Amino acid sequence: MPFISQIKRQTDYNLFSSTTPIVIDNGASNFRIGWAGENDPRVIFRNIVQRPRHKTTGETVSIVGDHDTTLLKYFDCSRSGPRSAFDSNVVYQFEIMEYILDFGFDRLGANGSEIDHPVLITECILNPVQSRSKMAELLFETYGVPSVAFGVDAAFSYKYNQQHGICDKDGLAFCPGFTTTHVIPFIDGEPVYKGCSRTNIGGYHVTDYLKQLLSLKYPHHMARFTWEKVEDLKMEHCYIAPDYASEARLFQKGTKEAEEKTRCWQLPWVPPPVEEPPSEEEIARKAAIKERQGQRLREMAEAKRSSRINELENQLRGLEFLLHQLEQVEESEVQYFLRETGYVSRQEIESALAKVTQSLRKVKGEPKGEQAEAEEKTDEKYPLVSIPDNMLTPDQLREKRRQMFLKTTSDGRQRAKQKRVEEDLERERKNQLDEQKRLENPELYLGEMRVKYKELCEKVEQRKRLKTNGNHSNGNGMSGGVGRGERLNAAQRERMRLLTTAAFDRGKGEDTFGAKDEDWQLYKLMSKDNDDDDEGLDEDETELARVSSRLQEIDPTFVPKPESGPSQPAADIPRSRPLTKEDFQILLGVERFRCPEILFHPNLIGIDQAGLDEMAGVSMRRLPSKDQVLEERLTNSILMTGGSCLYPGLGERLEAGIRMIRPCGSPIKVVRALDPVLDAWRGASVYAAAVQFAQQTFSRMDYYEKGEDWLRRYQFQYTL
Amino acid sequence: MEAELINAELVLPTHFSFKRIQIYEKYPKGQPRGRWKHLKQILQAENYQNHPPDEPNYVNIESPPSMHPPMRICDITGFEAPYHDPRTNLRYANTDVFKLVRSLPNEYVQRYLALRNAAVTLK
């Protein structure tokens, strides 16, 4: 049941006389305040303070207790976490304590010039005197309280239950709280502090353990596991197993009982909208649209082509006319004529003409008969190549060199084209073979493809992992990376080698690397090595892409595995299949009883102290008088109180544990307090309402006169 | 302040009539807040050694280490775990869990160990 805080401002403050004490139960989890003599505290809230900054005004404000998260959006809560005044169960931060007391008194309705009522406040057992004195000072100085009394909350709870007959006047009180667990023996109604024992495990540790376990098990839902939510889960689902080992075995075997015991928390999840197969008309409509678009594209292409043809024909006509004119013109006027038209010589005009005719033919779609033409032209273009060197003038030599260069380049281009054609043919042949194989034996082919795909995937991923691992180790420990030779890949090893040899090659004992310019060429070598590695990877990747595309074509059930980023091992849900409802379920199986187990075995968390059942033995051993009868009386009335004792199954487990350490046959009776959470306050309230309460308090004068030593020895007398 | 905030009375007011010294007087703005002593320092300052050892005090009543044999459970699943992995120092229950243990990245290994207070901390 989730905790609901009561913080409504009370209006009847003035109805209470000055002698009515105010009772405060100052616990590490909750702060309860109310009037003496009543059955329930008036105001209850979580004992934390937040100090966020307002987003728009920028001022820092204080917010006490747990509040509605929707209202908190006005504040920037990132820099301030919730802060508590407690360190383990002792108050140490009195500024926060002051905020909390402010809030508590304010909601109780206080409105005078000072708090004019005696105050009874609870503290932990054997509170250090510093904490006690600072608390007293705070109450006296700042709030003007006339008199103050300190008491232990577990003792109040025990006395309350004793009055109601739940437990006897001799007994043990077990008090698992929020940060600590106490065991206190009571003899004749008074707590015997010598026999107390305390273990630093409480509800806080259980919640923290559960939170960490869930975060580790479901890393992609980590944002969901807030402290409050986990506490709710703990209160609802956790229980204590009567015997841990046998419960664990149940779950390990996966029996039906274990299934029933597993609780499931379904996170809100919206399934992706299912795409309905498009209906007939949809398909028809889409096809029509596609047709129309295709038609439009074709028309546009046609139009473009015809316009280009026109243009080229015009050009052709123009050039022919020009040539014609040139023939008619006389010799002397050739130069002049040519200059006007913009062409330098007749050959140029002719070559332009030839080009235009060629492109015209290409556009019109005629076969490439000009291939032969081109070849002839090449022979014509390089007339000088065939003539040997010694017969040419220097000008002609230069000309020849140019022509040779041109020839080799065009030859190279021809060869490249040839090779490409051959490769294409090769690929075609391979594809045909593939097709044949597929048609013969589809199953086998599919199997082979899948295997090949998996292998390639693994290889690529491994390469990537090595690379990033190498990079990470490089980035982190380059200075100390000498000893990790076996992990660096080839490129990095090469780099190291180059660097070390460069450093060594220079003069003995002196590092003159960099004095000469050639030294820096070293780095060019190194980066080249890195590039080589990349290229090697590309082959595998292209092969992988090809195989995966083939598989996608032929295999309807194949889903390509996306290349997961190298630095996200478990951040996303592995999306090798579409997300299902189960991905968003949080299963609480073993955790249900594993977490409260730390109350009995604190070494599961690493805290090396005794668990609950052992603490009973410790406590009894510490008692000053070793009396068998007394011990039997103690175990005969064992009271469980405190917030963390609400787990189902705690009583039986405690009884079993204590039976193990007591002699056979001794009476053991374990009872739970009437209301473990509120009983401490109720007990304190009953006390404060009694007449003799006034003698137990100490006033301001007492505090200043008698000093610290007296304060240390001050103890509340519980039997009145 | 927005209207709904004022209505909800979320924020703690700075002035209270029943207080003799207001908080802004005690802790003026801008000055560093007092350094509060933590529990360890408080206990040290208490000087419990000077007092007679019989008298119970905060440190005395702490419970001793457990005498029972320690319970070993698997770090990941919570089952009974008789085995222990020397490389990662985690406990595991059977071979499937072992495969999982070996495939965990280092960050998760440290977090599991931190649950048991056995993580390697570099100071």
GROMACS .gro file of N, CA and C in nm, chain A residues 432-537:
model
  318
  432GLN      N    1   2.346  -1.619  -6.317
  432GLN     CA    2   2.268  -1.723  -6.382
  432GLN      C    3   2.290  -1.858  -6.317
  433LEU      N    4   2.416  -1.883  -6.283
  433LEU     CA    5   2.444  -2.009  -6.214
  433LEU      C    6   2.367  -2.018  -6.084
  434ASP      N    7   2.373  -1.903  -6.009
  434ASP     CA    8   2.301  -1.896  -5.882
  434ASP      C    9   2.154  -1.929  -5.900
  435GLU      N   10   2.098  -1.864  -6.001
  435GLU     CA   11   1.957  -1.884  -6.028
  435GLU      C   12   1.928  -2.030  -6.054
  436GLN      N   13   2.017  -2.091  -6.136
  436GLN     CA   14   1.996  -2.232  -6.168
  436GLN      C   15   1.998  -2.316  -6.042
  437LYS      N   16   2.101  -2.285  -5.959
  437LYS     CA   17   2.112  -2.364  -5.835
  437LYS      C   18   1.988  -2.347  -5.751
  438ARG      N   19   1.938  -2.225  -5.749
  438ARG     CA   20   1.822  -2.199  -5.664
  438ARG      C   21   1.702  -2.275  -5.716
  439LEU      N   22   1.687  -2.273  -5.848
  439LEU     CA   23   1.570  -2.340  -5.902
  439LEU      C   24   1.578  -2.489  -5.879
  440GLU      N   25   1.702  -2.540  -5.881
  440GLU     CA   26   1.713  -2.685  -5.861
  440GLU      C   27   1.672  -2.722  -5.720
  441ASN      N   28   1.738  -2.654  -5.625
  441ASN     CA   29   1.723  -2.701  -5.487
  441ASN      C   30   1.707  -2.582  -5.394
  442PRO      N   31   1.585  -2.528  -5.381
  442PRO     CA   32   1.568  -2.404  -5.305
  442PRO      C   33   1.609  -2.417  -5.160
  443GLU      N   34   1.577  -2.527  -5.097
  443GLU     CA   35   1.605  -2.542  -4.954
  443GLU      C   36   1.753  -2.531  -4.925
  444LEU      N   37   1.827  -2.611  -4.998
  444LEU     CA   38   1.971  -2.616  -4.972
  444LEU      C   39   2.034  -2.479  -4.994
  445TYR      N   40   1.990  -2.417  -5.102
  445TYR     CA   41   2.046  -2.286  -5.136
  445TYR      C   42   2.021  -2.187  -5.024
  446LEU      N   43   1.897  -2.190  -4.975
  446LEU     CA   44   1.860  -2.097  -4.868
  446LEU      C   45   1.947  -2.121  -4.745
  447GLY      N   46   1.962  -2.250  -4.714
  447GLY     CA   47   2.043  -2.282  -4.597
  447GLY      C   48   2.185  -2.230  -4.612
  448GLU      N   49   2.240  -2.254  -4.732
  448GLU     CA   50   2.377  -2.210  -4.754
  448GLU      C   51   2.390  -2.058  -4.737
  449MET      N   52   2.294  -1.989  -4.799
  449MET     CA   53   2.298  -1.843  -4.790
  449MET      C   54   2.292  -1.796  -4.647
  450ARG      N   55   2.204  -1.858  -4.569
  450ARG     CA   56   2.191  -1.813  -4.431
  450ARG      C   57   2.319  -1.834  -4.354
  451VAL      N   58   2.381  -1.950  -4.376
  451VAL     CA   59   2.505  -1.979  -4.306
  451VAL      C   60   2.611  -1.875  -4.342
  452LYS      N   61   2.618  -1.849  -4.474
  452LYS     CA   62   2.718  -1.752  -4.519
  452LYS      C   63   2.693  -1.615  -4.456
  453TYR      N   64   2.564  -1.579  -4.449
  453TYR     CA   65   2.529  -1.450  -4.390
  453TYR      C   66   2.574  -1.442  -4.245
  454LYS      N   67   2.546  -1.550  -4.172
  454LYS     CA   68   2.584  -1.548  -4.031
  454LYS      C   69   2.734  -1.533  -4.014
  455GLU      N   70   2.807  -1.612  -4.094
  455GLU     CA   71   2.953  -1.604  -4.081
  455GLU      C   72   3.004  -1.463  -4.107
  456LEU      N   73   2.951  -1.406  -4.217
  456LEU     CA   74   2.998  -1.273  -4.253
  456LEU      C   75   2.963  -1.173  -4.144
  457CYS      N   76   2.843  -1.185  -4.091
  457CYS     CA   77   2.802  -1.096  -3.982
  457CYS      C   78   2.900  -1.103  -3.867
  458GLU      N   79   2.932  -1.226  -3.829
  458GLU     CA   80   3.021  -1.241  -3.714
  458GLU      C   81   3.156  -1.180  -3.742
  459LYS      N   82   3.204  -1.207  -3.865
  459LYS     CA   83   3.337  -1.154  -3.897
  459LYS      C   84   3.339  -1.003  -3.890
  460VAL      N   85   3.235  -0.944  -3.949
  460VAL     CA   86   3.232  -0.798  -3.950
  460VAL      C   87   3.223  -0.743  -3.809
  461GLU      N   88   3.138  -0.808  -3.729
  461GLU     CA   89   3.123  -0.757  -3.592
  461GLU      C   90   3.251  -0.772  -3.512
  462GLN      N   91   3.317  -0.886  -3.537
  462GLN     CA   92   3.441  -0.907  -3.462
  462GLN      C   93   3.544  -0.801  -3.498
  463ARG      N   94   3.552  -0.776  -3.630
  463ARG     CA   95   3.647  -0.675  -3.673
  463ARG      C   96   3.618  -0.542  -3.605
  464LYS      N   97   3.486  -0.512  -3.605
  464LYS     CA   98   3.445  -0.384  -3.545
  464LYS      C   99   3.481  -0.381  -3.398
  465ARG      N  100   3.451  -0.492  -3.331
  465ARG     CA  101   3.477  -0.494  -3.187
  465ARG      C  102   3.625  -0.479  -3.159
  466LEU      N  103   3.705  -0.551  -3.239
  466LEU     CA  104   3.849  -0.541  -3.218
  466LEU      C  105   3.894  -0.398  -3.236
  467LYS      N  106   3.839  -0.339  -3.343
  467LYS     CA  107   3.880  -0.203  -3.372
  467LYS      C  108   3.845  -0.108  -3.260
  468THR      N  109   3.717  -0.117  -3.214
  468THR     CA  110   3.679  -0.023  -3.109
  468THR      C  111   3.747  -0.058  -2.979
  469ASN      N  112   3.765  -0.185  -2.953
  469ASN     CA  113   3.838  -0.221  -2.831
  469ASN      C  114   3.977  -0.168  -2.835
  470GLY      N  115   4.036  -0.187  -2.951
  470GLY     CA  116   4.171  -0.135  -2.966
  470GLY      C  117   4.171   0.016  -2.948
  471ASN      N  118   4.068   0.081  -3.009
  471ASN     CA  119   4.063   0.226  -2.996
  471ASN      C  120   4.042   0.267  -2.853
  472HIS      N  121   3.954   0.195  -2.784
  472HIS     CA  122   3.929   0.231  -2.645
  472HIS      C  123   4.056   0.212  -2.563
  473SER      N  124   4.117   0.100  -2.579
  473SER     CA  125   4.235   0.077  -2.497
  473SER      C  126   4.343   0.176  -2.537
  474ASN      N  127   4.341   0.211  -2.665
  474ASN     CA  128   4.437   0.312  -2.708
  474ASN      C  129   4.410   0.445  -2.641
  475GLY      N  130   4.280   0.482  -2.645
  475GLY     CA  131   4.245   0.613  -2.591
  475GLY      C  132   4.273   0.621  -2.442
  476ASN      N  133   4.246   0.511  -2.373
  476ASN     CA  134   4.262   0.518  -2.227
  476ASN      C  135   4.406   0.504  -2.185
  477GLY      N  136   4.471   0.409  -2.244
  477GLY     CA  137   4.601   0.376  -2.187
  477GLY      C  138   4.714   0.383  -2.286
  478MET      N  139   4.712   0.486  -2.363
  478MET     CA  140   4.818   0.493  -2.462
  478MET      C  141   4.953   0.503  -2.395
  479SER      N  142   4.954   0.573  -2.285
  479SER     CA  143   5.083   0.589  -2.218
  479SER      C  144   5.127   0.459  -2.155
  480GLY      N  145   5.030   0.384  -2.105
  480GLY     CA  146   5.070   0.260  -2.040
  480GLY      C  147   5.035   0.139  -2.122
  481GLY      N  148   5.017   0.159  -2.251
  481GLY     CA  149   4.966   0.048  -2.331
  481GLY      C  150   5.073  -0.044  -2.383
  482VAL      N  151   5.189  -0.032  -2.327
  482VAL     CA  152   5.297  -0.113  -2.384
  482VAL      C  153   5.275  -0.259  -2.353
  483GLY      N  154   5.222  -0.286  -2.237
  483GLY     CA  155   5.211  -0.425  -2.198
  483GLY      C  156   5.094  -0.498  -2.260
  484ARG      N  157   5.011  -0.424  -2.335
  484ARG     CA  158   4.893  -0.491  -2.386
  484ARG      C  159   4.909  -0.524  -2.533
  485GLY      N  160   5.023  -0.573  -2.566
  485GLY     CA  161   5.051  -0.595  -2.708
  485GLY      C  162   4.956  -0.692  -2.773
  486GLU      N  163   4.911  -0.790  -2.696
  486GLU     CA  164   4.833  -0.893  -2.767
  486GLU      C  165   4.696  -0.844  -2.805
  487ARG      N  166   4.655  -0.728  -2.749
  487ARG     CA  167   4.521  -0.686  -2.783
  487ARG      C  168   4.516  -0.586  -2.897
  488LEU      N  169   4.627  -0.516  -2.918
  488LEU     CA  170   4.622  -0.417  -3.025
  488LEU      C  171   4.616  -0.488  -3.159
  489ASN      N  172   4.541  -0.433  -3.250
  489ASN     CA  173   4.536  -0.500  -3.379
  489ASN      C  174   4.656  -0.459  -3.461
  490ALA      N  175   4.662  -0.509  -3.584
  490ALA     CA  176   4.784  -0.494  -3.665
  490ALA      C  177   4.819  -0.349  -3.686
  491ALA      N  178   4.718  -0.266  -3.712
  491ALA     CA  179   4.749  -0.125  -3.742
  491ALA      C  180   4.813  -0.058  -3.623
  492GLN      N  181   4.757  -0.086  -3.505
  492GLN     CA  182   4.811  -0.019  -3.388
  492GLN      C  183   4.948  -0.071  -3.352
  493ARG      N  184   4.969  -0.200  -3.376
  493ARG     CA  185   5.102  -0.253  -3.349
  493ARG      C  186   5.204  -0.186  -3.438
  494GLU      N  187   5.164  -0.170  -3.564
  494GLU     CA  188   5.254  -0.105  -3.659
  494GLU      C  189   5.287   0.036  -3.613
  495ARG      N  190   5.185   0.103  -3.566
  495ARG     CA  191   5.202   0.239  -3.522
  495ARG      C  192   5.300   0.247  -3.405
  496MET      N  193   5.282   0.155  -3.312
  496MET     CA  194   5.372   0.151  -3.198
  496MET      C  195   5.514   0.126  -3.243
  497ARG      N  196   5.526   0.032  -3.335
  497ARG     CA  197   5.659  -0.003  -3.382
  497ARG      C  198   5.728   0.118  -3.442
  498LEU      N  199   5.655   0.188  -3.526
  498LEU     CA  200   5.712   0.305  -3.591
  498LEU      C  201   5.756   0.409  -3.489
  499LEU      N  202   5.668   0.431  -3.394
  499LEU     CA  203   5.702   0.533  -3.296
  499LEU      C  204   5.825   0.495  -3.216
  500THR      N  205   5.828   0.369  -3.173
  500THR     CA  206   5.942   0.332  -3.087
  500THR      C  207   6.071   0.333  -3.167
  501THR      N  208   6.066   0.282  -3.291
  501THR     CA  209   6.190   0.283  -3.368
  501THR      C  210   6.233   0.425  -3.397
  502ALA      N  211   6.137   0.511  -3.424
  502ALA     CA  212   6.173   0.652  -3.450
  502ALA      C  213   6.241   0.711  -3.329
  503ALA      N  214   6.186   0.681  -3.214
  503ALA     CA  215   6.246   0.739  -3.094
  503ALA      C  216   6.386   0.684  -3.071
  504PHE      N  217   6.407   0.557  -3.107
  504PHE     CA  218   6.536   0.496  -3.079
  504PHE      C  219   6.643   0.529  -3.181
  505ASP      N  220   6.597   0.555  -3.304
  505ASP     CA  221   6.696   0.570  -3.410
  505ASP      C  222   6.787   0.690  -3.390
  506ARG      N  223   6.738   0.786  -3.319
  506ARG     CA  224   6.816   0.908  -3.302
  506ARG      C  225   6.936   0.883  -3.211
  507GLY      N  226   7.006   0.989  -3.181
  507GLY     CA  227   7.129   0.979  -3.103
  507GLY      C  228   7.109   0.909  -2.969
  508LYS      N  229   7.215   0.849  -2.920
  508LYS     CA  230   7.202   0.770  -2.798
  508LYS      C  231   7.171   0.861  -2.681
  509GLY      N  232   7.062   0.833  -2.615
  509GLY     CA  233   7.028   0.906  -2.494
  509GLY      C  234   6.962   1.040  -2.521
  510GLU      N  235   6.966   1.085  -2.643
  510GLU     CA  236   6.905   1.214  -2.671
  510GLU      C  237   6.787   1.195  -2.763
  511ASP      N  238   6.687   1.271  -2.739
  511ASP     CA  239   6.569   1.258  -2.823
  511ASP      C  240   6.564   1.375  -2.918
  512THR      N  241   6.619   1.353  -3.035
  512THR     CA  242   6.618   1.464  -3.131
  512THR      C  243   6.514   1.441  -3.239
  513PHE      N  244   6.414   1.366  -3.206
  513PHE     CA  245   6.307   1.343  -3.303
  513PHE      C  246   6.238   1.475  -3.336
  514GLY      N  247   6.226   1.502  -3.461
  514GLY     CA  248   6.159   1.626  -3.498
  514GLY      C  249   6.253   1.737  -3.539
  515ALA      N  250   6.383   1.715  -3.517
  515ALA     CA  251   6.478   1.820  -3.557
  515ALA      C  252   6.480   1.834  -3.708
  516LYS      N  253   6.472   1.719  -3.776
  516LYS     CA  254   6.470   1.726  -3.922
  516LYS      C  255   6.327   1.711  -3.971
  517ASP      N  256   6.299   1.766  -4.084
  517ASP     CA  257   6.164   1.763  -4.136
  517ASP      C  258   6.118   1.624  -4.175
  518GLU      N  259   6.218   1.540  -4.218
  518GLU     CA  260   6.175   1.408  -4.267
  518GLU      C  261   6.116   1.324  -4.155
  519ASP      N  262   6.152   1.358  -4.032
  519ASP     CA  263   6.101   1.277  -3.922
  519ASP      C  264   5.949   1.273  -3.919
  520TRP      N  265   5.888   1.386  -3.953
  520TRP     CA  266   5.743   1.391  -3.942
  520TRP      C  267   5.672   1.309  -4.049
  521GLN      N  268   5.749   1.265  -4.150
  521GLN     CA  269   5.686   1.180  -4.251
  521GLN      C  270   5.637   1.051  -4.190
  522LEU      N  271   5.694   1.022  -4.074
  522LEU     CA  272   5.654   0.901  -4.001
  522LEU      C  273   5.503   0.893  -3.984
  523TYR      N  274   5.443   1.009  -3.952
  523TYR     CA  275   5.300   1.008  -3.922
  523TYR      C  276   5.219   0.981  -4.046
  524LYS      N  277   5.276   1.018  -4.160
  524LYS     CA  278   5.201   0.986  -4.282
  524LYS      C  279   5.192   0.836  -4.297
  525LEU      N  280   5.301   0.768  -4.266
  525LEU     CA  281   5.297   0.623  -4.276
  525LEU      C  282   5.192   0.565  -4.184
  526MET      N  283   5.189   0.619  -4.065
  526MET     CA  284   5.099   0.559  -3.967
  526MET      C  285   4.954   0.571  -4.008
  527SER      N  286   4.915   0.689  -4.051
  527SER     CA  287   4.773   0.702  -4.083
  527SER      C  288   4.737   0.618  -4.203
  528LYS      N  289   4.834   0.598  -4.290
  528LYS     CA  290   4.804   0.513  -4.406
  528LYS      C  291   4.770   0.373  -4.360
  529ASP      N  292   4.843   0.330  -4.257
  529ASP     CA  293   4.814   0.194  -4.209
  529ASP      C  294   4.670   0.183  -4.166
  530ASN      N  295   4.621   0.286  -4.098
  530ASN     CA  296   4.482   0.280  -4.053
  530ASN      C  297   4.388   0.268  -4.170
  531ASP      N  298   4.421   0.342  -4.277
  531ASP     CA  299   4.329   0.338  -4.391
  531ASP      C  300   4.326   0.201  -4.454
  532ASP      N  301   4.442   0.138  -4.458
  532ASP     CA  302   4.444   0.004  -4.520
  532ASP      C  303   4.347  -0.087  -4.448
  533ASP      N  304   4.351  -0.075  -4.318
  533ASP     CA  305   4.263  -0.163  -4.241
  533ASP      C  306   4.118  -0.142  -4.280
  534ASP      N  307   4.083  -0.013  -4.301
  534ASP     CA  308   3.944   0.015  -4.336
  534ASP      C  309   3.908  -0.052  -4.466
  535GLU      N  310   4.002  -0.045  -4.562
  535GLU     CA  311   3.967  -0.101  -4.692
  535GLU      C  312   3.944  -0.249  -4.681
  536GLY      N  313   4.029  -0.314  -4.601
  536GLY     CA  314   4.012  -0.458  -4.589
  536GLY      C  315   3.874  -0.494  -4.539
  537LEU      N  316   3.823  -0.408  -4.454
  537LEU     CA  317   3.691  -0.435  -4.398
  537LEU      C  318   3.584  -0.423  -4.504
   0.00000   0.00000   0.00000
